[in-house]
Coordinates of C-alpha atoms in Angstrom, one line a residue:
M1494 CA 13.5 -45.2 37.8
A1495 CA 10.1 -45.5 36.1
V1496 CA 7.4 -42.8 36.8
K1497 CA 4.0 -44.6 37.0
T1498 CA 1.5 -41.9 38.1
I1499 CA 0.6 -38.3 37.8
N1500 CA -0.9 -36.5 40.8
T1501 CA -3.1 -33.4 40.9
Q1502 CA -0.3 -31.0 41.3
M1503 CA 1.5 -32.5 38.3
L1504 CA -1.7 -32.5 36.2
Q1505 CA -2.2 -28.8 36.9
K1506 CA 1.4 -28.0 35.9
M1507 CA 1.0 -30.1 32.7
F1508 CA -2.3 -28.5 31.7
L1509 CA -1.1 -24.9 32.4
A1510 CA 2.1 -25.6 30.5
G1511 CA 0.1 -27.0 27.6
A1512 CA -2.0 -23.8 27.6
A1513 CA 1.1 -21.6 27.7
N1514 CA 2.7 -23.4 24.8
L1515 CA -0.4 -23.1 22.7
E1516 CA -0.5 -19.4 23.4
A1517 CA 3.2 -19.0 22.4
K1518 CA 2.5 -20.9 19.1
K1519 CA -0.9 -19.4 18.2
E1520 CA 0.4 -17.1 15.4
F1521 CA 2.2 -20.0 13.8
I1522 CA -1.0 -22.1 14.0
N1523 CA -3.0 -19.2 12.6
E1524 CA -0.8 -19.2 9.5
L1525 CA -1.7 -22.8 8.8
N1526 CA -5.3 -21.8 8.0
V1527 CA -6.1 -22.8 4.5
F1528 CA -7.9 -19.6 3.4
P1529 CA -5.5 -16.6 3.4
V1530 CA -8.1 -14.2 4.9
P1531 CA -7.6 -11.7 7.8
D1532 CA -10.1 -13.5 10.1
G1533 CA -10.1 -14.7 13.6
D1534 CA -8.1 -17.9 13.4
T1535 CA -7.7 -21.4 14.7
G1536 CA -4.7 -20.6 17.0
T1537 CA -6.5 -17.6 18.5
N1538 CA -9.8 -19.6 19.0
M1539 CA -8.0 -22.6 20.6
T1540 CA -5.9 -20.3 22.8
L1541 CA -8.8 -18.3 24.1
T1542 CA -10.7 -21.5 24.8
I1543 CA -7.9 -23.2 26.8
M1544 CA -7.0 -19.9 28.6
S1545 CA -10.5 -19.7 29.9
A1546 CA -10.0 -23.1 31.6
A1547 CA -6.4 -22.3 32.7
K1548 CA -7.5 -19.3 34.6
E1549 CA -10.1 -21.4 36.5
V1550 CA -7.5 -24.0 37.2
K1551 CA -5.1 -21.4 38.7
A1552 CA -7.8 -19.9 40.8
I1553 CA -8.5 -23.2 42.8
E1554 CA -7.2 -22.7 46.4
N1555 CA -7.0 -26.3 47.6
P1556 CA -7.0 -28.4 44.4
D1557 CA -7.8 -32.1 44.2
M1558 CA -8.4 -34.2 41.1
L1559 CA -12.2 -33.6 41.0
S1560 CA -12.0 -29.8 41.4
T1561 CA -9.2 -29.6 38.8
A1562 CA -11.1 -31.7 36.3
K1563 CA -14.3 -29.6 36.8
A1564 CA -12.3 -26.4 36.3
I1565 CA -10.8 -27.7 33.1
S1566 CA -14.1 -28.9 31.7
S1567 CA -16.3 -25.9 32.7
G1568 CA -13.7 -23.3 31.9
S1569 CA -13.1 -24.7 28.4
L1570 CA -16.8 -25.3 27.7
R1571 CA -17.8 -21.7 28.5
G1572 CA -14.8 -20.2 26.9
A1573 CA -15.0 -22.2 23.7
R1574 CA -14.7 -20.1 20.5
G1575 CA -14.9 -21.3 16.9
N1576 CA -15.2 -24.8 15.8
S1577 CA -11.6 -25.7 16.8
G1578 CA -12.2 -24.3 20.3
V1579 CA -15.5 -26.1 20.8
I1580 CA -13.9 -29.4 19.7
L1581 CA -11.0 -28.8 22.0
S1582 CA -13.5 -28.1 24.9
Q1583 CA -15.2 -31.4 24.1
L1584 CA -11.9 -33.3 24.1
L1585 CA -11.1 -31.8 27.5
R1586 CA -14.6 -32.6 28.7
G1587 CA -14.4 -36.2 27.8
F1588 CA -10.8 -36.5 29.2
T1589 CA -11.7 -35.0 32.6
K1590 CA -14.8 -37.1 33.0
E1591 CA -12.6 -40.2 33.0
I1592 CA -9.9 -38.9 35.4
R1593 CA -12.0 -37.0 37.9
D1594 CA -12.5 -39.9 40.3
Y1595 CA -8.9 -40.9 40.7
E1596 CA -6.3 -39.5 43.2
E1597 CA -3.5 -40.3 40.7
I1598 CA -3.5 -41.1 37.0
D1599 CA -1.6 -44.0 35.5
V1600 CA -1.2 -45.1 31.9
S1601 CA -4.4 -47.2 32.0
V1602 CA -6.4 -44.2 33.2
L1603 CA -4.7 -42.0 30.6
A1604 CA -5.5 -44.4 27.8
R1605 CA -9.2 -44.6 28.8
A1606 CA -9.3 -40.8 29.2
C1607 CA -7.9 -40.3 25.7
E1608 CA -10.4 -42.7 24.3
R1609 CA -13.3 -41.0 26.0
A1610 CA -12.1 -37.6 24.9
T1611 CA -12.1 -38.7 21.3
A1612 CA -15.5 -40.2 21.5
T1613 CA -17.0 -37.1 23.2
A1614 CA -15.5 -34.8 20.5
Y1615 CA -16.7 -36.9 17.6
K1616 CA -20.1 -37.1 19.0
A1617 CA -20.3 -33.3 19.3
V1618 CA -19.6 -32.7 15.6
M1619 CA -22.6 -33.5 13.3
K1620 CA -20.5 -34.4 10.3
P1621 CA -17.0 -35.4 11.5
K1622 CA -14.3 -34.8 8.9
E1623 CA -11.1 -36.7 8.8
G1624 CA -7.8 -34.8 8.3
T1625 CA -8.7 -32.5 11.2
I1626 CA -8.0 -32.2 14.9
L1627 CA -10.4 -35.1 15.3
T1628 CA -8.1 -37.4 13.3
V1629 CA -5.1 -36.4 15.5
A1630 CA -7.1 -37.0 18.7
K1631 CA -8.2 -40.4 17.4
G1632 CA -4.6 -41.3 16.6
I1633 CA -3.6 -40.3 20.1
S1634 CA -6.2 -42.4 21.7
Q1635 CA -5.4 -45.5 19.6
K1636 CA -1.7 -45.2 20.4
A1637 CA -2.4 -44.7 24.1
G1638 CA -4.5 -47.8 24.1
E1639 CA -1.8 -49.9 22.5
L1640 CA 1.0 -48.6 24.8
A1641 CA -1.1 -49.1 27.9
E1642 CA -0.9 -52.8 27.3
T1643 CA 3.0 -52.8 27.0
T1644 CA 4.3 -50.3 29.6
E1645 CA 3.5 -48.7 32.9
D1646 CA 6.2 -46.1 32.6
L1647 CA 5.0 -42.6 31.7
E1648 CA 8.4 -41.6 30.6
V1649 CA 8.0 -44.2 27.8
F1650 CA 4.3 -43.7 27.3
L1651 CA 4.1 -39.9 26.9
P1652 CA 6.8 -39.3 24.3
E1653 CA 5.6 -42.2 22.2
V1654 CA 2.1 -40.8 22.2
I1655 CA 3.3 -37.4 21.1
R1656 CA 5.5 -38.8 18.4
H1657 CA 2.6 -40.7 17.0
A1658 CA 0.4 -37.6 17.2
E1659 CA 3.0 -35.8 15.1
D1660 CA 3.0 -38.6 12.6
V1661 CA -0.8 -38.5 12.3
L1662 CA -0.7 -34.7 11.9
A1663 CA 1.8 -35.1 9.1
Q1664 CA -0.7 -37.3 7.3
T1665 CA -3.6 -34.9 7.5
P1666 CA -2.9 -33.4 4.0
E1667 CA -3.4 -36.9 2.5
L1668 CA -6.8 -37.1 4.1
L1669 CA -8.0 -33.6 3.3
P1670 CA -7.2 -32.5 -0.3
V1671 CA -7.6 -28.8 0.5
L1672 CA -4.7 -29.1 3.0
K1673 CA -2.6 -30.8 0.4
E1674 CA -3.3 -28.1 -2.2
A1675 CA -2.4 -25.3 0.3
G1676 CA 0.7 -27.2 1.4
V1677 CA -0.2 -27.2 5.1
V1678 CA -1.1 -29.6 7.9
D1679 CA -4.4 -29.2 9.8
S1680 CA -4.2 -26.1 12.1
G1681 CA -6.4 -27.6 14.8
G1682 CA -4.4 -30.8 14.9
Q1683 CA -1.2 -28.7 15.2
G1684 CA -2.7 -26.8 18.1
L1685 CA -3.5 -30.1 19.9
V1686 CA 0.1 -31.3 19.3
E1687 CA 1.4 -28.0 20.8
I1688 CA -0.6 -28.6 23.9
L1689 CA 0.9 -32.0 24.3
H1690 CA 4.4 -30.7 23.8
G1691 CA 3.9 -28.1 26.6
A1692 CA 2.4 -30.6 28.9
Y1693 CA 5.3 -33.0 28.4
D1694 CA 7.8 -30.1 29.1
A1695 CA 6.2 -29.7 32.5
F1696 CA 6.2 -33.4 33.2
S1697 CA 9.9 -33.5 32.3
G1698 CA 10.7 -30.7 34.7
K1699 CA 11.5 -27.9 32.3
E1700 CA 11.1 -24.4 33.4
I1701 CA 7.8 -23.0 32.0
D1702 CA 6.8 -19.4 31.5
Y1703 CA 3.2 -19.0 32.8
S1704 CA 3.0 -15.2 32.4
A1705 CA 0.5 -15.5 29.5
I1706 CA -2.0 -17.1 32.0
D1707 CA -1.1 -14.7 34.8
A1708 CA -1.7 -11.7 32.5
G1709 CA -5.4 -12.3 32.4
E1710 CA -5.9 -12.4 36.2
G1711 CA -6.8 -9.6 38.6
T1712 CA -9.3 -6.8 38.5
K1713 CA -7.0 -3.8 39.1
M1714 CA -7.9 -0.9 36.8
V1715 CA -5.0 0.2 34.6
K1716 CA -4.8 3.0 32.1
P1717 CA -4.4 1.7 28.5
S1718 CA -0.9 3.0 28.1
Q1719 CA 0.2 1.5 31.4
Q1720 CA -1.4 -1.9 30.7
A1721 CA 0.2 -2.0 27.3
E1722 CA 3.6 -1.5 28.9
T1723 CA 3.1 -4.0 31.8
D1724 CA 1.5 -6.8 29.8
I1725 CA 3.8 -6.7 26.8
K1726 CA 7.4 -7.3 27.6
F1727 CA 8.6 -7.4 24.0
G1728 CA 6.9 -4.9 21.8
Y1729 CA 7.5 -6.0 18.2
C1730 CA 6.1 -9.1 16.5
T1731 CA 8.8 -9.9 14.0
E1732 CA 8.4 -12.5 11.2
F1733 CA 10.4 -13.4 8.2
I1734 CA 11.7 -16.3 6.0
I1735 CA 15.4 -17.2 5.6
M1736 CA 16.3 -18.6 2.2
T1737 CA 19.5 -20.3 3.4
D1738 CA 22.8 -20.3 1.4
K1739 CA 23.7 -23.7 2.9
P1740 CA 22.0 -26.5 4.8
F1741 CA 20.4 -25.3 8.1
T1742 CA 21.5 -28.0 10.5
S1743 CA 20.0 -28.9 13.9
K1744 CA 23.1 -27.2 15.4
D1745 CA 22.2 -24.0 13.5
E1746 CA 18.6 -24.2 14.6
T1747 CA 19.6 -24.7 18.3
E1748 CA 22.1 -21.8 18.1
F1749 CA 19.6 -19.4 16.4
K1750 CA 16.8 -20.3 18.8
G1751 CA 19.2 -19.7 21.7
Y1752 CA 20.0 -16.2 20.3
L1753 CA 16.4 -15.4 19.7
E1754 CA 15.6 -16.4 23.3
S1755 CA 18.2 -13.9 24.5
I1756 CA 16.5 -11.0 22.8
G1757 CA 12.8 -12.0 23.0
D1758 CA 10.1 -14.7 23.4
S1759 CA 7.2 -16.4 21.6
I1760 CA 9.7 -18.0 19.3
V1761 CA 8.9 -20.2 16.3
C1762 CA 11.7 -21.6 14.2
V1763 CA 10.6 -24.1 11.5
A1764 CA 13.1 -25.4 9.0
D1765 CA 12.2 -27.1 5.7
D1766 CA 15.0 -27.8 3.3
D1767 CA 16.4 -24.4 2.3
I1768 CA 13.6 -22.4 3.9
V1769 CA 13.4 -21.3 7.5
K1770 CA 10.3 -19.7 9.0
I1771 CA 11.0 -17.3 11.9
H1772 CA 8.6 -15.7 14.4
V1773 CA 9.8 -13.8 17.5
H1774 CA 8.6 -11.1 19.9
T1775 CA 11.4 -8.7 20.6
N1776 CA 12.2 -5.1 21.4
D1777 CA 14.9 -4.9 18.7
P1778 CA 13.8 -6.5 15.4
G1779 CA 17.1 -5.4 13.9
L1780 CA 19.1 -7.8 16.0
A1781 CA 17.0 -10.8 14.9
I1782 CA 17.3 -9.6 11.3
Q1783 CA 21.1 -9.1 11.5
K1784 CA 21.6 -12.6 12.9
A1785 CA 19.3 -14.2 10.3
L1786 CA 21.3 -12.6 7.5
T1787 CA 24.3 -14.7 8.5
Y1788 CA 22.3 -17.8 7.3
G1789 CA 21.0 -16.4 4.0
Q1790 CA 18.7 -14.0 2.3
L1791 CA 15.4 -12.8 3.9
S1792 CA 12.0 -12.7 2.5
R1793 CA 8.4 -11.9 3.6
M1794 CA 9.6 -9.6 6.4
K1795 CA 6.8 -8.3 8.7
I1796 CA 7.1 -6.2 11.9
D1797 CA 4.1 -5.1 13.9
N1798 CA 4.1 -2.8 17.0
M1799 CA 2.1 -4.9 19.5
R1800 CA 2.0 -2.1 22.1
E1801 CA 0.2 0.1 19.6
E1802 CA -2.1 -2.7 18.5
H1803 CA -2.8 -3.6 22.2
Q1804 CA -3.9 0.0 23.0
E1805 CA -6.2 0.0 20.0
K1806 CA -7.6 -3.3 21.1
L1807 CA -8.2 -2.0 24.6
I1808 CA -10.2 0.9 23.2
R1809 CA -12.2 -1.4 20.9
D1810 CA -12.9 -3.7 23.9
A1811 CA -14.0 -0.8 26.0
E1812 CA -16.4 0.3 23.3
K1813 CA -17.7 -3.2 22.9
V1814 CA -18.3 -3.5 26.7
A1815 CA -20.1 -0.2 26.8
K1816 CA -22.4 -1.3 24.0
Q1817 CA -23.2 -4.6 25.7
Q1818 CA -23.9 -2.8 29.0
A1819 CA -26.2 -0.4 27.2
Q1820 CA -28.0 -3.2 25.5
A1821 CA -28.4 -5.1 28.8
A1822 CA -29.6 -2.0 30.6
E1823 CA -32.2 -1.4 27.9
L1824 CA -33.5 -5.0 28.2
K1825 CA -33.6 -4.6 32.0
K1826 CA -35.3 -1.3 31.7
K1827 CA -38.2 -2.8 29.7
K1828 CA -38.9 -5.3 32.5
E1829 CA -41.4 -7.0 30.2
A1830 CA -43.2 -10.1 31.2
R1831 CA -41.7 -13.3 29.8
K1832 CA -42.7 -13.4 26.1
P1833 CA -43.2 -16.5 23.9
V1834 CA -40.3 -15.9 21.4
G1835 CA -37.0 -14.0 21.4
F1836 CA -34.1 -13.6 19.0
I1837 CA -30.3 -13.5 19.4
T1838 CA -28.0 -12.8 16.5
V1839 CA -24.2 -12.5 15.9
S1840 CA -23.3 -9.4 13.9
I1841 CA -20.5 -7.1 13.3
G1842 CA -20.6 -3.6 11.9
E1843 CA -23.1 -0.9 13.1
G1844 CA -25.0 -1.0 9.8
M1845 CA -25.6 -4.7 10.1
N1846 CA -26.5 -4.3 13.8
E1847 CA -29.1 -1.6 12.9
I1848 CA -30.8 -3.8 10.3
F1849 CA -31.2 -6.6 12.9
R1850 CA -32.6 -4.1 15.5
E1851 CA -35.1 -2.9 12.9
L1852 CA -36.2 -6.5 12.4
G1853 CA -36.9 -6.9 16.1
V1854 CA -33.8 -8.9 17.3
D1855 CA -33.6 -8.7 21.1
Y1856 CA -29.8 -9.2 21.6
I1857 CA -26.9 -8.6 19.3
I1858 CA -23.6 -10.3 20.0
E1859 CA -20.7 -8.3 18.6
G1860 CA -18.3 -10.6 16.8
G1861 CA -18.0 -12.9 13.8
Q1862 CA -15.2 -13.0 11.3
T1863 CA -12.6 -11.1 13.4
M1864 CA -13.5 -12.5 16.8
N1865 CA -15.7 -15.5 17.2
P1866 CA -17.9 -15.1 20.3
S1867 CA -17.6 -17.8 23.0
T1868 CA -20.1 -20.2 24.4
D1869 CA -20.2 -17.9 27.5
D1870 CA -21.1 -14.9 25.3
M1871 CA -24.0 -16.9 24.0
L1872 CA -25.1 -17.9 27.5
T1873 CA -24.9 -14.2 28.6
A1874 CA -27.2 -13.3 25.7
I1875 CA -29.6 -16.1 26.6
D1876 CA -29.7 -14.9 30.2
H1877 CA -30.7 -11.4 29.1
V1878 CA -33.5 -12.4 26.7
N1879 CA -36.7 -13.1 28.7
A1880 CA -38.5 -15.6 26.4
D1881 CA -39.7 -19.2 26.4
H1882 CA -38.3 -20.0 23.0
I1883 CA -35.1 -18.2 21.8
F1884 CA -33.9 -18.4 18.2
I1885 CA -30.1 -17.9 17.8
F1886 CA -28.6 -17.0 14.4
P1887 CA -24.8 -17.6 14.5
N1888 CA -24.3 -16.1 11.0
N1889 CA -20.9 -17.8 10.6
K1890 CA -20.1 -21.5 10.2
N1891 CA -17.3 -21.2 12.8
I1892 CA -19.8 -20.1 15.5
I1893 CA -22.5 -22.7 15.0
L1894 CA -20.9 -25.3 17.4
A1895 CA -20.5 -22.7 20.1
A1896 CA -24.2 -21.8 19.8
N1897 CA -25.1 -25.5 19.9
Q1898 CA -23.0 -25.9 23.0
A1899 CA -24.8 -23.0 24.7
Q1900 CA -28.1 -24.7 23.7
S1901 CA -27.0 -27.9 25.5
L1902 CA -26.0 -25.9 28.7
T1903 CA -29.3 -24.0 28.9
K1904 CA -32.1 -25.8 30.9
D1905 CA -34.8 -23.2 31.6
K1906 CA -35.4 -21.9 28.0
D1907 CA -36.0 -23.6 24.7
I1908 CA -33.0 -22.6 22.5
I1909 CA -33.3 -23.1 18.8
V1910 CA -30.1 -22.7 16.7
I1911 CA -30.8 -21.8 13.1
P1912 CA -27.5 -22.8 11.3
T1913 CA -27.0 -19.5 9.5
K1914 CA -23.5 -19.3 8.1
T1915 CA -23.6 -15.6 6.9
V1916 CA -25.2 -12.3 8.0
P1917 CA -27.4 -12.3 4.9
Q1918 CA -28.7 -15.7 5.8
G1919 CA -29.4 -14.4 9.3
I1920 CA -31.4 -11.4 7.9
T1921 CA -33.4 -13.7 5.7
A1922 CA -34.1 -16.1 8.6
V1923 CA -35.5 -13.2 10.8
I1924 CA -37.6 -11.9 7.9
N1925 CA -39.1 -15.3 7.4
Y1926 CA -40.4 -15.5 11.0
M1927 CA -44.2 -15.7 11.2
P1928 CA -45.6 -14.5 14.6
E1929 CA -48.8 -16.4 14.1
A1930 CA -47.1 -19.8 13.4
D1931 CA -45.7 -22.2 16.0
V1932 CA -42.0 -22.8 16.6
D1933 CA -41.7 -25.9 14.4
T1934 CA -43.3 -24.2 11.5
N1935 CA -41.0 -21.2 11.9
I1936 CA -38.0 -23.5 12.1
D1937 CA -38.9 -25.1 8.8
A1938 CA -39.6 -21.6 7.2
M1939 CA -36.3 -20.2 8.3
N1940 CA -34.3 -23.2 7.2
E1941 CA -36.1 -23.2 3.8
G1942 CA -35.4 -19.4 3.5
I1943 CA -31.7 -19.6 4.2
A1944 CA -31.3 -22.5 1.7
H1945 CA -32.1 -20.0 -1.1
V1946 CA -29.5 -17.4 0.0
K1947 CA -26.1 -17.4 -1.8
T1948 CA -23.5 -15.3 -0.1
G1949 CA -20.2 -13.8 -1.3
Q1950 CA -17.6 -11.7 0.6
V1951 CA -14.8 -9.5 -0.8
T1952 CA -11.6 -9.2 1.2
Y1953 CA -7.8 -9.2 0.7
A1954 CA -5.3 -12.0 0.9
V1955 CA -2.8 -11.9 3.8
R1956 CA -0.3 -14.3 2.3
D1957 CA 0.6 -16.2 -0.9
T1958 CA -1.1 -19.6 -1.4
H1959 CA -2.7 -21.9 -3.9
I1960 CA -6.2 -23.0 -3.3
D1961 CA -9.3 -23.9 -5.3
D1962 CA -7.0 -24.1 -8.4
K1963 CA -6.2 -20.4 -8.0
E1964 CA -2.8 -18.9 -7.5
I1965 CA -3.1 -16.2 -4.8
H1966 CA -0.6 -13.5 -3.8
E1967 CA -0.5 -11.4 -0.7
G1968 CA -2.6 -8.2 -1.3
D1969 CA -4.8 -9.7 -4.0
I1970 CA -8.5 -9.0 -3.7
M1971 CA -10.6 -12.2 -3.4
G1972 CA -14.3 -12.9 -3.8
I1973 CA -15.2 -15.8 -1.5
G1974 CA -18.5 -17.7 -2.0
D1975 CA -20.2 -20.3 0.1
E1976 CA -18.1 -23.1 -1.3
G1977 CA -14.8 -21.4 -1.8
I1978 CA -12.9 -18.7 -3.7
L1979 CA -14.7 -17.5 -6.8
S1980 CA -12.6 -14.6 -7.9
V1981 CA -9.1 -13.2 -7.5
C1982 CA -8.5 -9.7 -8.9
Q1983 CA -6.6 -6.5 -8.3
S1984 CA -9.5 -4.3 -7.5
V1985 CA -12.5 -4.5 -5.1
E1986 CA -15.1 -3.7 -7.7
E1987 CA -13.7 -6.2 -10.2
A1988 CA -13.6 -9.0 -7.6
A1989 CA -17.2 -8.2 -6.6
R1990 CA -18.6 -8.2 -10.2
E1991 CA -16.7 -11.3 -11.2
M1992 CA -18.0 -13.2 -8.2
L1993 CA -21.6 -12.0 -8.8
A1994 CA -21.3 -13.3 -12.4
L1995 CA -20.9 -16.8 -10.9
M1996 CA -23.6 -16.3 -8.3
V1997 CA -26.5 -14.9 -10.3
D1998 CA -28.6 -17.3 -12.3
E1999 CA -32.0 -17.3 -14.0
D2000 CA -33.8 -17.8 -10.7
A2001 CA -32.2 -14.8 -9.0
E2002 CA -34.6 -12.1 -7.9
L2003 CA -32.7 -10.0 -5.4
I2004 CA -29.1 -8.9 -5.0
S2005 CA -28.2 -7.3 -1.7
L2006 CA -24.9 -5.3 -1.3
Y2007 CA -23.6 -4.5 2.2
Y2008 CA -20.5 -2.2 2.1
G2009 CA -17.9 -2.2 4.8
Q2010 CA -16.2 0.5 6.8
D2011 CA -13.3 0.8 4.3
V2012 CA -15.6 1.5 1.3
T2013 CA -17.0 5.0 0.7
A2014 CA -20.7 5.5 0.0
E2015 CA -19.9 6.9 -3.4
D2016 CA -17.9 3.8 -4.4
A2017 CA -20.7 1.6 -3.1
E2018 CA -23.3 3.5 -5.1
K2019 CA -21.2 3.2 -8.3
L2020 CA -20.9 -0.6 -7.8
A2021 CA -24.7 -0.9 -7.2
Q2022 CA -25.4 1.1 -10.3
A2023 CA -23.1 -1.1 -12.4
V2024 CA -24.8 -4.2 -11.0
E2025 CA -28.3 -2.8 -11.8
E2026 CA -27.2 -2.2 -15.4
Q2027 CA -25.7 -5.7 -15.7
Y2028 CA -28.8 -7.4 -14.2
P2029 CA -31.8 -5.3 -15.2
D2030 CA -34.3 -8.0 -14.3
V2031 CA -33.0 -8.4 -10.7
D2032 CA -33.7 -6.0 -7.8
V2033 CA -30.6 -4.5 -6.2
D2034 CA -30.5 -3.3 -2.6
L2035 CA -27.6 -1.3 -1.2
H2036 CA -26.9 -1.1 2.6
S2037 CA -24.2 0.3 4.8
G2038 CA -23.0 -2.7 6.7
G2039 CA -20.0 -1.0 8.4
Q2040 CA -18.2 -4.4 8.8
P2041 CA -14.4 -4.4 9.1
I2042 CA -12.1 -6.7 7.0
Y2043 CA -14.7 -7.4 4.3
Y2044 CA -15.1 -4.6 1.7
Y2045 CA -18.5 -6.1 0.6
V2046 CA -20.8 -8.8 1.8
L2047 CA -23.1 -9.8 -1.1
S2048 CA -26.1 -12.0 -1.3
V2049 CA -28.2 -13.4 -4.1
E2050 CA -31.7 -14.7 -3.5

């Protein structure tokens, strides 16, 4: 018997199941990112975005279609992190605008909702790029429109749409050369497909584990060690690759997945010819490894203690909250009259933060490479800055969309987002501010200033890959410039100097070096001295940035 409509209760189940499936697959999605850097990633950003909405949906006491649609839209808009999260929030925004006035949804409504979702997301991106999550969304809306003309049965409609989404996803490397070179599909598109898979599982009546959504609810205070034990059922994140001795059949895959489910959760099993990628959370990694050895040899084994990492995260989060509260208290204490202009910046590392404070920035949002701040983080900052015109410096290309979204949601203040993509650009933008000039003149001056800033960052590779015509191995030290990877070396100093050689030209006047928390002041001073000797006609400034992940952030102006 055909199923022709989806009611509010089923929509809720499907949305929450989609969120849960995305959370379960987030590490797999993170590994699809092109650049092999230890940053905050697509899977993490999309998961945090959709979980913000999922918690609002679960909190509705007497849901109807309108209240559910509003919860999905507002929750995802405010929780959006990173470009992928903002685009996902816009897809959900457009989708829910179409369904909100119906008591039940049929294929025609779904098709129109998919079309509106795609149009809303494309409109939100200044320069839409094909081969991304947008392309997958467009493929979904086109297929939905075609199917709506031929069937009313959702049991036919939904799996066909998902199959087409998978086909479009598989074509993303042909549309985006950087994906093809790295040998991956688009991570944002993969995330969208995982949401659809989870939603369809709920529609089909499969049992869904919603614990990832439940884990974020409640206000009961728990000691770090207790919370780590109660939230994390399986303590070890275990990953490896099986190089099979014989073909890994669908029967083998089903059998192995079943075994992994008996000893853990968050399972990913992806087979490709004679290579099988495995990810599982378990309390006994040895059992997973022993079973895997029956299929072949193992490679790239990685085991992380998530309880230990969770406790460390709780401590970091508590420190972050304490800093934010102190910052808010300081602003409240001043109780100044509303001033003409205020400044908000995204920064990470105490040294970087101190530089911005000295330059007169009103509010510093902790975040950036390792954790993209959300739209709601931006709105909180805006609320605390009592000014008519507020300049925001995202200082990361993956945060600009979230800042723009906060701008669009703010009605009582004039928000100006200066599209700074790096901390050095943000510093230059603030320096270029002229108190005596009007807002438009300052916007022009800031944008002109950041256009002359070249930035480089030195970090380590987290996996093997091939990108920008460079062969990269896990553990290599990389110098990453504005347009891609400039150097791949075995030492931090070598990578920094090789990258600078490509950044410094005859117009260069200033080289700024910001060293991170994993670099000693002595080593930083040695590098600065070597750079001064190599470029005697260029001024060299050395600062303690204190940033994690990146040994050095460099700029050339």
